[in-house]
Coordinates of C-alpha atoms in Angstrom, one line a residue:
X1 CA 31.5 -6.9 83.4
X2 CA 28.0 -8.5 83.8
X3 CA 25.4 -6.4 82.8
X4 CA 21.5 -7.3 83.5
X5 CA 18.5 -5.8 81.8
X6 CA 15.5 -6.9 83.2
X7 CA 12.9 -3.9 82.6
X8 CA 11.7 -2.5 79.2
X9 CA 8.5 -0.6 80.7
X10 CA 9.3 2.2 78.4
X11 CA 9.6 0.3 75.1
X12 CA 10.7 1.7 72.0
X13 CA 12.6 4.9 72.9
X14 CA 13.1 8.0 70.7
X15 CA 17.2 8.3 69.6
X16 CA 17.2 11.8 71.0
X17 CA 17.8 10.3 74.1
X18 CA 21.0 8.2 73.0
X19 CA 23.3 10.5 75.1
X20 CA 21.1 9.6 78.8
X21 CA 21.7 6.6 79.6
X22 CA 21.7 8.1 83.3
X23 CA 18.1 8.0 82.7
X24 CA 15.6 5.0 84.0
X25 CA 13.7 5.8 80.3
X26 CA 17.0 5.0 78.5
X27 CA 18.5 2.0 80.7
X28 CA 14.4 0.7 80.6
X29 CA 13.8 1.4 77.2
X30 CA 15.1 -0.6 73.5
X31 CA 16.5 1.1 70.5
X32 CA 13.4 -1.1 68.1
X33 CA 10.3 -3.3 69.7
X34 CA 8.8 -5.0 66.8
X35 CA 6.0 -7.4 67.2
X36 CA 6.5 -6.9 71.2
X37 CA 4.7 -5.7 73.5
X38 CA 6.0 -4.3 77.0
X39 CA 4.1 -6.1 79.6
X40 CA 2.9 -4.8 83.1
X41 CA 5.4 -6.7 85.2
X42 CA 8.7 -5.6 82.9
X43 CA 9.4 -8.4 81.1
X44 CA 7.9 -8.6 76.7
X45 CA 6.4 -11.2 74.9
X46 CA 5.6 -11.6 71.6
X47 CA 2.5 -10.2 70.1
X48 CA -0.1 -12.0 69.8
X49 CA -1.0 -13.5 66.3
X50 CA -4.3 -12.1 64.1
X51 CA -6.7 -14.7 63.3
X52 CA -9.2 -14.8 60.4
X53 CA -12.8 -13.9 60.9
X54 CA -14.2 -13.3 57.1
X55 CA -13.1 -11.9 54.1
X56 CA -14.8 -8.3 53.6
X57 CA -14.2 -4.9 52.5
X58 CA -11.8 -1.9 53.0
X59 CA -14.2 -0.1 56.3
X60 CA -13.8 1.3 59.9
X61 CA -14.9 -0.2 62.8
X62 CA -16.5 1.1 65.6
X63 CA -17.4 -0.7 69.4
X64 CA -21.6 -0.7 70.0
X65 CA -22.1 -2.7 73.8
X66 CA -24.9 -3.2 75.7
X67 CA -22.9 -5.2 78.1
X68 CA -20.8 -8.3 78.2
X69 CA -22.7 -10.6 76.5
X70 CA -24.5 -8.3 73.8
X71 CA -21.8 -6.5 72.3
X72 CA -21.9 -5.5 68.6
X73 CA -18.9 -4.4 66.3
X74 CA -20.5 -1.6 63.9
X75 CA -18.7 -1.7 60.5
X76 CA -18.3 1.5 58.3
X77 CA -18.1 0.6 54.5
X78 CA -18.7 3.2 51.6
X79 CA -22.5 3.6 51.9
X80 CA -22.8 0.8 53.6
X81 CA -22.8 -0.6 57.4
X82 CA -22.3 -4.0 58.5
X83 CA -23.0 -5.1 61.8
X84 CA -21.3 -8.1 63.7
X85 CA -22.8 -9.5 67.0
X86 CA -20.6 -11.6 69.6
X87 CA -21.4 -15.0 70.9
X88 CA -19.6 -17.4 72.7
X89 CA -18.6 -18.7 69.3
X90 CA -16.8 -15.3 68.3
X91 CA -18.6 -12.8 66.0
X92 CA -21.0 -12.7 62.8
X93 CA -22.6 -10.9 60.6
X94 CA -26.2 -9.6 61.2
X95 CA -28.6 -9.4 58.0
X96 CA -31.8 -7.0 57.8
X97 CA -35.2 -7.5 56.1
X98 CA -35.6 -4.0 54.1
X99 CA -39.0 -3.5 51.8
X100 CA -39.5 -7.6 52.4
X101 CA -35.7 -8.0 51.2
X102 CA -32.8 -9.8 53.0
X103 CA -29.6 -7.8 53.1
X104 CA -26.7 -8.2 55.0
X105 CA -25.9 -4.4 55.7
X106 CA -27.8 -0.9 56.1
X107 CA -27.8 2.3 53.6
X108 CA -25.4 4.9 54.9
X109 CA -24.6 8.3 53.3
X110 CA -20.8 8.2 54.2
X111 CA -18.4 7.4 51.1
X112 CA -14.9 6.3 51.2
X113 CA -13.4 9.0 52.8
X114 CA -16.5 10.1 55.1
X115 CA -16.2 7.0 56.5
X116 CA -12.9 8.3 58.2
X117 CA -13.8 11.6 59.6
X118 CA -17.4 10.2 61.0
X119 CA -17.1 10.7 64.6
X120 CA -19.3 8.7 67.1
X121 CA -20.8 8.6 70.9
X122 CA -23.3 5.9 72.1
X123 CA -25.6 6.3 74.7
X124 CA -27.4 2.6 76.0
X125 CA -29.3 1.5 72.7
X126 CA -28.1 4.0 70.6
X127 CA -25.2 5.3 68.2
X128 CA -25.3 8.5 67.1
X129 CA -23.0 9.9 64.0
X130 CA -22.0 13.0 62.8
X131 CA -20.3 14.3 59.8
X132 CA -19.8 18.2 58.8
X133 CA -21.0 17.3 55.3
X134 CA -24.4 15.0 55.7
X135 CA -26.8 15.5 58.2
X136 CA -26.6 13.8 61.5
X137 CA -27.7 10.2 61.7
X138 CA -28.6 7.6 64.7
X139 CA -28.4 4.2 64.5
X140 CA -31.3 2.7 66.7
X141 CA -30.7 -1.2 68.4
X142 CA -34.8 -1.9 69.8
X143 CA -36.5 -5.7 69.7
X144 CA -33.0 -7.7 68.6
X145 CA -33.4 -4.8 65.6
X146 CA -30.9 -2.5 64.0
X147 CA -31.6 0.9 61.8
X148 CA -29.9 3.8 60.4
X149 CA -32.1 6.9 60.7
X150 CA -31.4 10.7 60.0
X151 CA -31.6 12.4 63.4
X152 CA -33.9 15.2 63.1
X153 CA -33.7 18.0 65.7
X154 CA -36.3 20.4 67.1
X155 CA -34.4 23.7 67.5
X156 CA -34.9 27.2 68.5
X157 CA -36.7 29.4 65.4
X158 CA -34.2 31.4 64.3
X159 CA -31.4 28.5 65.0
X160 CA -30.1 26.5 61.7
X161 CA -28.7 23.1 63.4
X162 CA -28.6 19.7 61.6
X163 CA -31.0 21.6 59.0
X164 CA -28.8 22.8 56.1
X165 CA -25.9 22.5 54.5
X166 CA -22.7 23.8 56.3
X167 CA -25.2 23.5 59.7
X168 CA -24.3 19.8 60.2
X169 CA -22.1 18.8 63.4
X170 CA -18.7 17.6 63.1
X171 CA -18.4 16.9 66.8
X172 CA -20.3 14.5 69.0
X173 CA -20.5 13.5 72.6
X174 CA -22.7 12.1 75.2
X175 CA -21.9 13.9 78.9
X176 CA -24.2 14.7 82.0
X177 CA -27.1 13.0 80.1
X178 CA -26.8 15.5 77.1
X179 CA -26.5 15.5 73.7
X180 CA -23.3 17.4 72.7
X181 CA -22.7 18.9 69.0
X182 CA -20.3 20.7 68.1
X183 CA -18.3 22.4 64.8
X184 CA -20.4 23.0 62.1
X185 CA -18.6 24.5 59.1
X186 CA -21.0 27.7 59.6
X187 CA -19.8 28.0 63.2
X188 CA -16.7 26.2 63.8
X189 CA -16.1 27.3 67.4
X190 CA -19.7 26.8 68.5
X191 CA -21.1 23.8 70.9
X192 CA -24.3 22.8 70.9
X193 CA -26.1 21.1 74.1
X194 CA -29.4 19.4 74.2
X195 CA -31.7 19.0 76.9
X196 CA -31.3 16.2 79.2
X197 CA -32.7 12.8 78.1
X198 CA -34.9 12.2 81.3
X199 CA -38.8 11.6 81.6
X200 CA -39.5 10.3 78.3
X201 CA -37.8 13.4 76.7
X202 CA -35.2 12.9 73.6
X203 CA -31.9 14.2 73.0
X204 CA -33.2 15.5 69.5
X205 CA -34.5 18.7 71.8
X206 CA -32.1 21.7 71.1
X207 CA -34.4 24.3 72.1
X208 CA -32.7 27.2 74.5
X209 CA -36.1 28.1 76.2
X210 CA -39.4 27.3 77.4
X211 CA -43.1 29.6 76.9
X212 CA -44.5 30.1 79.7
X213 CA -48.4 31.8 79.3
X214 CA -49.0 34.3 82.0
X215 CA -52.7 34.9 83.3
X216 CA -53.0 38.2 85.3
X217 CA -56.4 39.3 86.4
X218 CA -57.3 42.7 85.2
X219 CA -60.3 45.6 85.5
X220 CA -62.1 46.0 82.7
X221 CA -62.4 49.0 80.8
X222 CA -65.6 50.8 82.7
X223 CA -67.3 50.9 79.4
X224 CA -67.6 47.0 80.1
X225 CA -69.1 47.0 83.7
X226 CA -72.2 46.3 83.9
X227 CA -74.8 48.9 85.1
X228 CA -78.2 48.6 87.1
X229 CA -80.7 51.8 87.3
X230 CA -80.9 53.3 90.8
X231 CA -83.7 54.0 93.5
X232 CA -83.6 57.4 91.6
X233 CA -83.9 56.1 88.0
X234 CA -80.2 57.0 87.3
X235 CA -78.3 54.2 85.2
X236 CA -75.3 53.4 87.9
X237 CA -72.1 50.7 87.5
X238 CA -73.4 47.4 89.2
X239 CA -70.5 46.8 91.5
X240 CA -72.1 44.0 94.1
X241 CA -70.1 41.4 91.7
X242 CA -66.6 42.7 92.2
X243 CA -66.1 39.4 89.4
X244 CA -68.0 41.4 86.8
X245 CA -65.7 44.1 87.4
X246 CA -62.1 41.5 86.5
X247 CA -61.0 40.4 82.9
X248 CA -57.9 37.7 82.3
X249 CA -55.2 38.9 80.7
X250 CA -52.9 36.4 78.7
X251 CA -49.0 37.1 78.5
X252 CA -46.6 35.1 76.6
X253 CA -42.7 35.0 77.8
X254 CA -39.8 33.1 77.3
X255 CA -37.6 31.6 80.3
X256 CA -34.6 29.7 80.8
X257 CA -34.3 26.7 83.2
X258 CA -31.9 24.5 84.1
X259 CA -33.1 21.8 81.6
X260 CA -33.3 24.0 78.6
X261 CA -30.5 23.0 75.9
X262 CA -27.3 25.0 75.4
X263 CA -25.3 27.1 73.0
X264 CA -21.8 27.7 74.2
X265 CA -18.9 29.9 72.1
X266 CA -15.5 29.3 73.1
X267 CA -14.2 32.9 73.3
X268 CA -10.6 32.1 72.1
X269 CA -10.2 35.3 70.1
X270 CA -9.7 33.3 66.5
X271 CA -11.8 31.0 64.6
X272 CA -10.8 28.0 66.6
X273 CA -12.2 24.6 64.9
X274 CA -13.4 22.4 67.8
X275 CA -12.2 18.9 67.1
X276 CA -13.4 16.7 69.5
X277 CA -15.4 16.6 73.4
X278 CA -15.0 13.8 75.6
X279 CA -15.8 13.7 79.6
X280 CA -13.8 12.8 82.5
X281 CA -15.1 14.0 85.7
X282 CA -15.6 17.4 83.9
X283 CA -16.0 17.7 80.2
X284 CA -13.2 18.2 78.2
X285 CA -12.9 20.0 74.6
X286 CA -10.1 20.0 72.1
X287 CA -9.9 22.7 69.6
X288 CA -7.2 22.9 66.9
X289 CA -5.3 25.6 69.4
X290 CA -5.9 25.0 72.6
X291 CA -7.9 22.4 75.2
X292 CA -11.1 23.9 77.4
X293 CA -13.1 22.5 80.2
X294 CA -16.8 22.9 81.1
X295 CA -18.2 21.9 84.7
X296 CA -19.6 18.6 84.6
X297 CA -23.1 20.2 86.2
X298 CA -23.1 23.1 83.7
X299 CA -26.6 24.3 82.9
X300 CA -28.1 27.6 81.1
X301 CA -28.2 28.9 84.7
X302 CA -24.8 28.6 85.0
X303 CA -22.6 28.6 82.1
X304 CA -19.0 28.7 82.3
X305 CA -15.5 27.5 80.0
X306 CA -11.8 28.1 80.4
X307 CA -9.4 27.0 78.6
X308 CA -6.9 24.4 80.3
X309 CA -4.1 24.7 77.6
X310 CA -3.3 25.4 74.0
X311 CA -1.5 22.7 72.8
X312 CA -4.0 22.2 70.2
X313 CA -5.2 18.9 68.2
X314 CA -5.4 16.7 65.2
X315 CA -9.3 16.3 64.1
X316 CA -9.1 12.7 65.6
X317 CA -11.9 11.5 68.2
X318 CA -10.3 11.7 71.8
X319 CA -10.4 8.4 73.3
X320 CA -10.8 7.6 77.7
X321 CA -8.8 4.9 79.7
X322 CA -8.6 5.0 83.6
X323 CA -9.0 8.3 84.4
X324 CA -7.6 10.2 81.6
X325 CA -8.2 11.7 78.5
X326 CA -6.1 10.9 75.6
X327 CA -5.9 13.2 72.4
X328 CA -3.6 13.9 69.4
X329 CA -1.8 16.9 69.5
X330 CA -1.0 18.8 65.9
X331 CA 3.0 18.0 65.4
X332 CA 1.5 14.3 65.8
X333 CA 2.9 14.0 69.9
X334 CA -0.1 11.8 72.3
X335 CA -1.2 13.2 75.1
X336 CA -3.1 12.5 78.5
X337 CA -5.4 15.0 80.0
X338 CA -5.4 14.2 83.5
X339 CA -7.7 15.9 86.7
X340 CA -5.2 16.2 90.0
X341 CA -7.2 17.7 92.6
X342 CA -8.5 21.1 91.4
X343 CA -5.6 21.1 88.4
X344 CA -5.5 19.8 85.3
X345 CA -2.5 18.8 83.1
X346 CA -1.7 17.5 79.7
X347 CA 1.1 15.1 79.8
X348 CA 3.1 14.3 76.7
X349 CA 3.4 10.5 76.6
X350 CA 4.7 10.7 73.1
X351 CA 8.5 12.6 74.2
X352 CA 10.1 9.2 74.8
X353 CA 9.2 7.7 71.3
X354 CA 8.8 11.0 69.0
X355 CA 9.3 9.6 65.6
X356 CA 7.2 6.5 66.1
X357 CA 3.4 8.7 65.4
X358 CA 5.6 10.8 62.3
X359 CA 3.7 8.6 59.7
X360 CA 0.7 9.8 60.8
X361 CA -2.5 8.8 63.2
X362 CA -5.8 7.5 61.5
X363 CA -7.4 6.3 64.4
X364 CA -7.2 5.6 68.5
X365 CA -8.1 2.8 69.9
X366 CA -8.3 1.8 74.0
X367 CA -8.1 -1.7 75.6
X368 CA -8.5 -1.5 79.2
X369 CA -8.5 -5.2 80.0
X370 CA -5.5 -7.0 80.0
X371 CA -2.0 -4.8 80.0
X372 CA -3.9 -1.3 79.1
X373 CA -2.9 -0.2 75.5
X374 CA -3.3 2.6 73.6
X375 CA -3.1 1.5 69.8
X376 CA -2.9 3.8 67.2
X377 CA -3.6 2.9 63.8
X378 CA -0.8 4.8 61.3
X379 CA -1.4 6.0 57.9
X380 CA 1.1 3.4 56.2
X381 CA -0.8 0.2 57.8
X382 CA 1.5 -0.6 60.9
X383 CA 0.6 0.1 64.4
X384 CA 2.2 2.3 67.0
X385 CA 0.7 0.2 70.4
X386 CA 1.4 2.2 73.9
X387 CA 1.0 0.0 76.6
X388 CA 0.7 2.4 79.3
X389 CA -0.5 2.1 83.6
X390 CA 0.5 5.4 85.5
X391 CA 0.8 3.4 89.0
X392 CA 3.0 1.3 88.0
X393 CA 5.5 3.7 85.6
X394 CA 4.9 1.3 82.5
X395 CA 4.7 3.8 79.4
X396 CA 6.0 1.4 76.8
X397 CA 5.8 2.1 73.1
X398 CA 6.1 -0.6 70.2
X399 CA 5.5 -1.1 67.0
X400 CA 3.1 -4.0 65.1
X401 CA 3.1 -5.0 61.3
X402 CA 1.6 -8.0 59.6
X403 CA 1.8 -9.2 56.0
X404 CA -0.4 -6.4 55.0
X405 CA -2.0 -3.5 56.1
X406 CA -4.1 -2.7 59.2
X407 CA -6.9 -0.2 58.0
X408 CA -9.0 -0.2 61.3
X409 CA -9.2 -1.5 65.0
X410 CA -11.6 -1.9 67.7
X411 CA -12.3 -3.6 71.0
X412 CA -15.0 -5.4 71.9
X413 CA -16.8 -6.2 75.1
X414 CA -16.8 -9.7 76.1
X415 CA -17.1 -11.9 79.3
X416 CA -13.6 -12.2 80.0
X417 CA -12.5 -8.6 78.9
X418 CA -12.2 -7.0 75.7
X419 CA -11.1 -8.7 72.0
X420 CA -9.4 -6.5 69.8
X421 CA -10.3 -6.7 66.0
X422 CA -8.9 -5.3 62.7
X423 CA -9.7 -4.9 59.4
X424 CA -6.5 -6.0 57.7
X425 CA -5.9 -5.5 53.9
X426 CA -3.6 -8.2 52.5
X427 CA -2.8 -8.3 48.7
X428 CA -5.6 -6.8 47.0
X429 CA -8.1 -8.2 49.6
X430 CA -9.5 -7.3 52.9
X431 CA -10.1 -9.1 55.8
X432 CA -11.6 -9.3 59.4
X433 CA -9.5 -10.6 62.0
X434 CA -8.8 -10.4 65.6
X435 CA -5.7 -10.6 67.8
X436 CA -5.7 -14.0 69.9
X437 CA -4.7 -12.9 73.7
X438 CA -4.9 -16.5 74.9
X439 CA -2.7 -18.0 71.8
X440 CA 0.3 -19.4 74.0
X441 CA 1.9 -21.6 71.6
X442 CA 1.2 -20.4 67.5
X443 CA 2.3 -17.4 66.8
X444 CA 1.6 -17.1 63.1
X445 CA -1.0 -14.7 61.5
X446 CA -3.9 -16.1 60.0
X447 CA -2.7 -19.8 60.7
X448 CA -4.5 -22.3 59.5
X449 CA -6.9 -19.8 57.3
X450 CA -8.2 -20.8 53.7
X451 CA -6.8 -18.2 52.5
X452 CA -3.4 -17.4 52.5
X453 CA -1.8 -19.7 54.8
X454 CA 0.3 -18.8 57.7
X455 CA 1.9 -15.5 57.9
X456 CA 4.8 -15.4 59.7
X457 CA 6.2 -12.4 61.4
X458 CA 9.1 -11.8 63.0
X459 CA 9.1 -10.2 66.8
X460 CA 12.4 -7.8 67.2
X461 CA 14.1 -6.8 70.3
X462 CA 17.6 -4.1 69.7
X463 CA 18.2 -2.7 72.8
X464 CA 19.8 0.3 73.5
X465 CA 23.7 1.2 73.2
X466 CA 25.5 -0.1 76.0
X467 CA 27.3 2.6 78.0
X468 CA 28.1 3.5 81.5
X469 CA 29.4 6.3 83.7
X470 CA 32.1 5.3 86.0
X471 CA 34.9 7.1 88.5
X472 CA 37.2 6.5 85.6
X473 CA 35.5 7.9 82.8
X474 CA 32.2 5.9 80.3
X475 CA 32.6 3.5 78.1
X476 CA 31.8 5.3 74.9
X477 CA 34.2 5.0 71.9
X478 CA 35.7 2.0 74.0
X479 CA 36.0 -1.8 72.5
X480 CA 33.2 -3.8 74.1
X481 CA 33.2 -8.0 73.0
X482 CA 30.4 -9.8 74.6
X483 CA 31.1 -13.3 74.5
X484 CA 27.9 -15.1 75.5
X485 CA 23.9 -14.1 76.6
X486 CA 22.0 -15.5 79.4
X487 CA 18.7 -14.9 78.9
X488 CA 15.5 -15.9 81.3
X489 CA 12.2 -16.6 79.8
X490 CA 9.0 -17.8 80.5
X491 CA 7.0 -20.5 78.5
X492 CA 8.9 -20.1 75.5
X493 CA 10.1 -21.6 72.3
X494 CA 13.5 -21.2 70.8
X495 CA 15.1 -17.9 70.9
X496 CA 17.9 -16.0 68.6
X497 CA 20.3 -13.1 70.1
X498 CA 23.5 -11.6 68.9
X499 CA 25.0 -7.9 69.0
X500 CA 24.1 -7.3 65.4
X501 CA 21.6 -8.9 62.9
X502 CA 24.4 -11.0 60.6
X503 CA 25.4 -12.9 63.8
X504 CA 22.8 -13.9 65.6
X505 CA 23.0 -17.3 67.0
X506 CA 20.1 -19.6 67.9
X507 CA 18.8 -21.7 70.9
X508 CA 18.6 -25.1 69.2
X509 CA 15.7 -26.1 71.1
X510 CA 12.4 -24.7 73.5
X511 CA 14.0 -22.8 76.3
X512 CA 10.6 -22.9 78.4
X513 CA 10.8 -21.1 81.5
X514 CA 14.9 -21.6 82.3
X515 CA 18.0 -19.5 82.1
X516 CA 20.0 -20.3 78.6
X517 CA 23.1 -19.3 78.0
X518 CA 24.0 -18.6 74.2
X519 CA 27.2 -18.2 72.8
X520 CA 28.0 -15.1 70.6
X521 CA 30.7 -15.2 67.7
X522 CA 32.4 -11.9 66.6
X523 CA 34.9 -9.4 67.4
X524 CA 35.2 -6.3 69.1
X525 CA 32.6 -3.1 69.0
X526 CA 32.7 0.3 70.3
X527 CA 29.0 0.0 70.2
X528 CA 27.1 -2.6 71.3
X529 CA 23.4 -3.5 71.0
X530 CA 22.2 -6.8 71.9
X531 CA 19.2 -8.3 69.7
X532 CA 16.6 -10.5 70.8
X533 CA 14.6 -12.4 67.9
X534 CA 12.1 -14.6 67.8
X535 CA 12.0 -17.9 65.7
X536 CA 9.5 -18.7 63.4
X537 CA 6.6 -19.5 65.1
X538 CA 7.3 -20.0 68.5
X539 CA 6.5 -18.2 71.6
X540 CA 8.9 -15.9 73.3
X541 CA 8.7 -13.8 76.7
X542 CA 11.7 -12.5 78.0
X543 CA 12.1 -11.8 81.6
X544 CA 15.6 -10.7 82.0
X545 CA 18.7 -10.6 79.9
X546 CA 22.3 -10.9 81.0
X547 CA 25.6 -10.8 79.0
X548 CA 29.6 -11.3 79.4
X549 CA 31.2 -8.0 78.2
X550 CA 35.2 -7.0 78.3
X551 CA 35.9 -3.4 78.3
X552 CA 38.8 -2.5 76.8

């Protein structure tokens, strides 16, 4: 028996589905994908290796782009933020003159666990924050110049927004040219929508209706007209001025137009916590219950929300790639809102890897150029990296660790794409880096850094069980010996496989881009699980897999 795997588009798999391997998800999928990633055409290649930037402190990072060659990486410290700018030399840091001072950061209010639950949307020049317990901020980009400003808002009289304590938005978006706010800890359920920024207006205008001052032309009390004395000496009205006759009267009203700002309640029936807003052909909000959509050309004219769904989410920023909408929902599953026509749906991308999010999400990152990813930063400092393309059925899960501990990611827009960078925390000090998509050769964290060294890591493939249905009967609880590998690979270094990690044999030199057969030593196993390592530094992308098995 000769069996070929030549497709992993579906990654790491969960071990629920160990029975269904009559499933493409199970025959396509691996048991453990460390330090992989699935690419678009089937094959997976190694990671690719972190390099260092600058040493700097424990912070979030967020993506501020003008375009491709002015992008900025925005770096949230305890009270601080740092900004980076690209060039065609990579990134550095940006320093500001304050009261005739040099400093190499701005004043923020957010402290060390602020800095977390900040939510963000940008919109050209400008990044504005939010956070339920400090009033809203903006941080302005004009003249080559950065600053960090409290956002103040002009609001309806008897309306509280952004002014007080347990008034300040939680929830932020940009969509249809407005200026979205949402969750304050007064009114949880409640969105707020400015007026559009157009003609020199500002999105700092939250006020739900114009006053309009009427003039209506009206007599005048006949004690006012004037009089003239008659042919008879009688004191008459004068009426040859019909003018004389008409006073103005001044009324005062308030309308609504379609460019007046919003306030919106979601009428769930419970006090629902909205968690995040993103838009996507219409605009899409998450509550901690349930998922509602708003018409993309909603006005005050024409208000209108229904709830899609009630899956319900983590208060984690929703993040866009293609033409979906990605979210966490509570019980720690990822899903993809997606528009079909007139429907909408919320597909669970999570259900073929569900123990991979258990440690917990911190934060959601998309990278659209390249293999499309969704990387999720995990509470304990590893990565859970979905590389995921609906036309061509790659859904691919994985999972990334370095000597360390990732603490933040973010793209950034460049000429050829988008870089990916991280804040990495590596015994008892924190770092910049980035992850090097054009390394082909090194693949070593950190090499050839100052500090630290090289950092190896190890890239592991353990593919699923090896079972099959046949006329007579599977193979389960049957001996299985496989006596040698083949394996196809493309540009690569040496290579180590066996069935189980204590005999694993290695390539004894560069297997580039041929087939290579490798010899396996062991006995008999009812289960088998071929393992594809990587060795030390070199590269590794494996096409296709084949092995010599006897079934007993």
């Amino acid at each position: 028996m000769n069996p070929m795997v030549n497709n992993w588009t579906y990654g790491e798999t969960s071990a629920k589905l160990g029975g269904r391997f009559d499933l493409p998800v199970y025959t396509q999928g691996c048991e453990l994908l460390r330090n992989f990633r699935p690419m678009l055409q089937g094959g997976i290649t190694r990671r690719s290796p972190l390099v260092h930037i600058a040493e700097t402190e424990e912070s979030r990072l967020i993506d501020f782009s003008l375009g491709g060659t002015q992008s900025f990486l925005i770096q949230l410290a305890p009270y601080k933020v740092y900004i980076w700018q690209y060039d065609t030399a990579g990134v550095h840091r940006l320093s500001f003159l304050v009261n005739g001072q040099s400093q190499d950061h701005l004043v923020s209010p957010y402290g060390p666990s602020d800095i977390w639950e900040v939510q963000y949307a940008q919109y050209y020049d400008r990044l504005y924050l939010v956070h339920r317990s400090y009033p809203q901020q903006v941080l302005y980009y004009s003249s080559g110049a950065f600053s960090l400003e409290q956002f103040t808002l002009q609001v309806d009289m008897n309306e509280s927004l952004g002014r007080q304590v347990d008034s300040y938005p939680s929830v932020v978006a940009v969509c249809a040219n407005r200026l979205w706010y949402a969750a304050t800890n007064a009114r949880p359920f409640t969105v707020w929508a400015s007026r559009p920024y157009q003609d020199g207006a500002s999105h700092s205008d939250f006020t739900t209706y114009d006053v309009v001052l009427t003039e209506t032309e009206v007599l005048k009390d006949p004690s006012l007209w004037p009089t003239k004395t008659d042919d008879d000496g009688q004191e008459v009205f004068d009426l040859s001025d019909p003018q004389q006759l008409i006073t103005t009267s001044e009324e005062t009203n308030e309308i609504i137009t379609a460019s007046c700002a919003m306030k919106l309640e979601l009428a769930s029936g419970r006090n629902d916590r909205i968690v995040w807003i993103r838009s996507m052909r219409n605009i899409l909000i998450g509550t901690e219950a349930s998922e509602w959509m708003v018409p993309f050309d909603i006005d005050p004219t024409k208000q209108a929300a229904s709830m899609l769904s009630s899956y319900g989410s983590e208060p984690l920023q929703a993040v866009s790639m293609h033409n979906g909408v990605f979210y966490l929902q509570r019980g720690r599953r990822l899903r993809e809102n997606l528009f079909e026509g007139d429907a909408s749906d919320s597909v669970d991308l999570s259900f073929t890897c569900d123990h991979l999010l258990g440690q917990g999400v911190r934060q959601m990152v998309a990278k659209r150029s390249g293999d499309p990813m969704i990387a999720c930063v995990l509470t304990d400092g590893t990565l859970a990296v979905l590389t995921y393309d609906r036309r061509y059925a790659m859904q691919g899960w994985a999972r990334w660790d370095t000597q360390g501990q990732v603490l933040s990611l973010s793209t950034l827009e460049c000429p050829e794409g988008q870089h990916l960078y991280a804040v990495v925390k590596r015994a008892g000090s924190t770092y910049l880096e980035r992850f090097d998509f054009d390394e082909p050769l090194l693949f070593c964290d950190r090499a050839h850094a100052v500090d630290d060294g090289d950092l190896p890591y190890a890239s592991v493939m353990v593919g699923n069980r090896f079972d099959i249905a046949s006329d007579s009967g599977t193979t389960i609880g049957r001996s299985k010996k496989v006596r040698e590998v083949w394996v196809r690979c493309l540009d690569s270094g040496r290579v180590a496989t066996g069935v189980e990690s204590k005999s694993i044999q290695r390539s004894l030199k560069a297997v580039g881009s041929e087939d290579h057969r490798i010899n396996i030593a062991g006995g008999a196993k009812k289960e088998i699980r071929l393992r594809i390592e990587s060795v030390e530094s070199d590269p590794l992308t494996l096409l296709a897999m084949t092995f010599d098995m006897e079934v007993n």
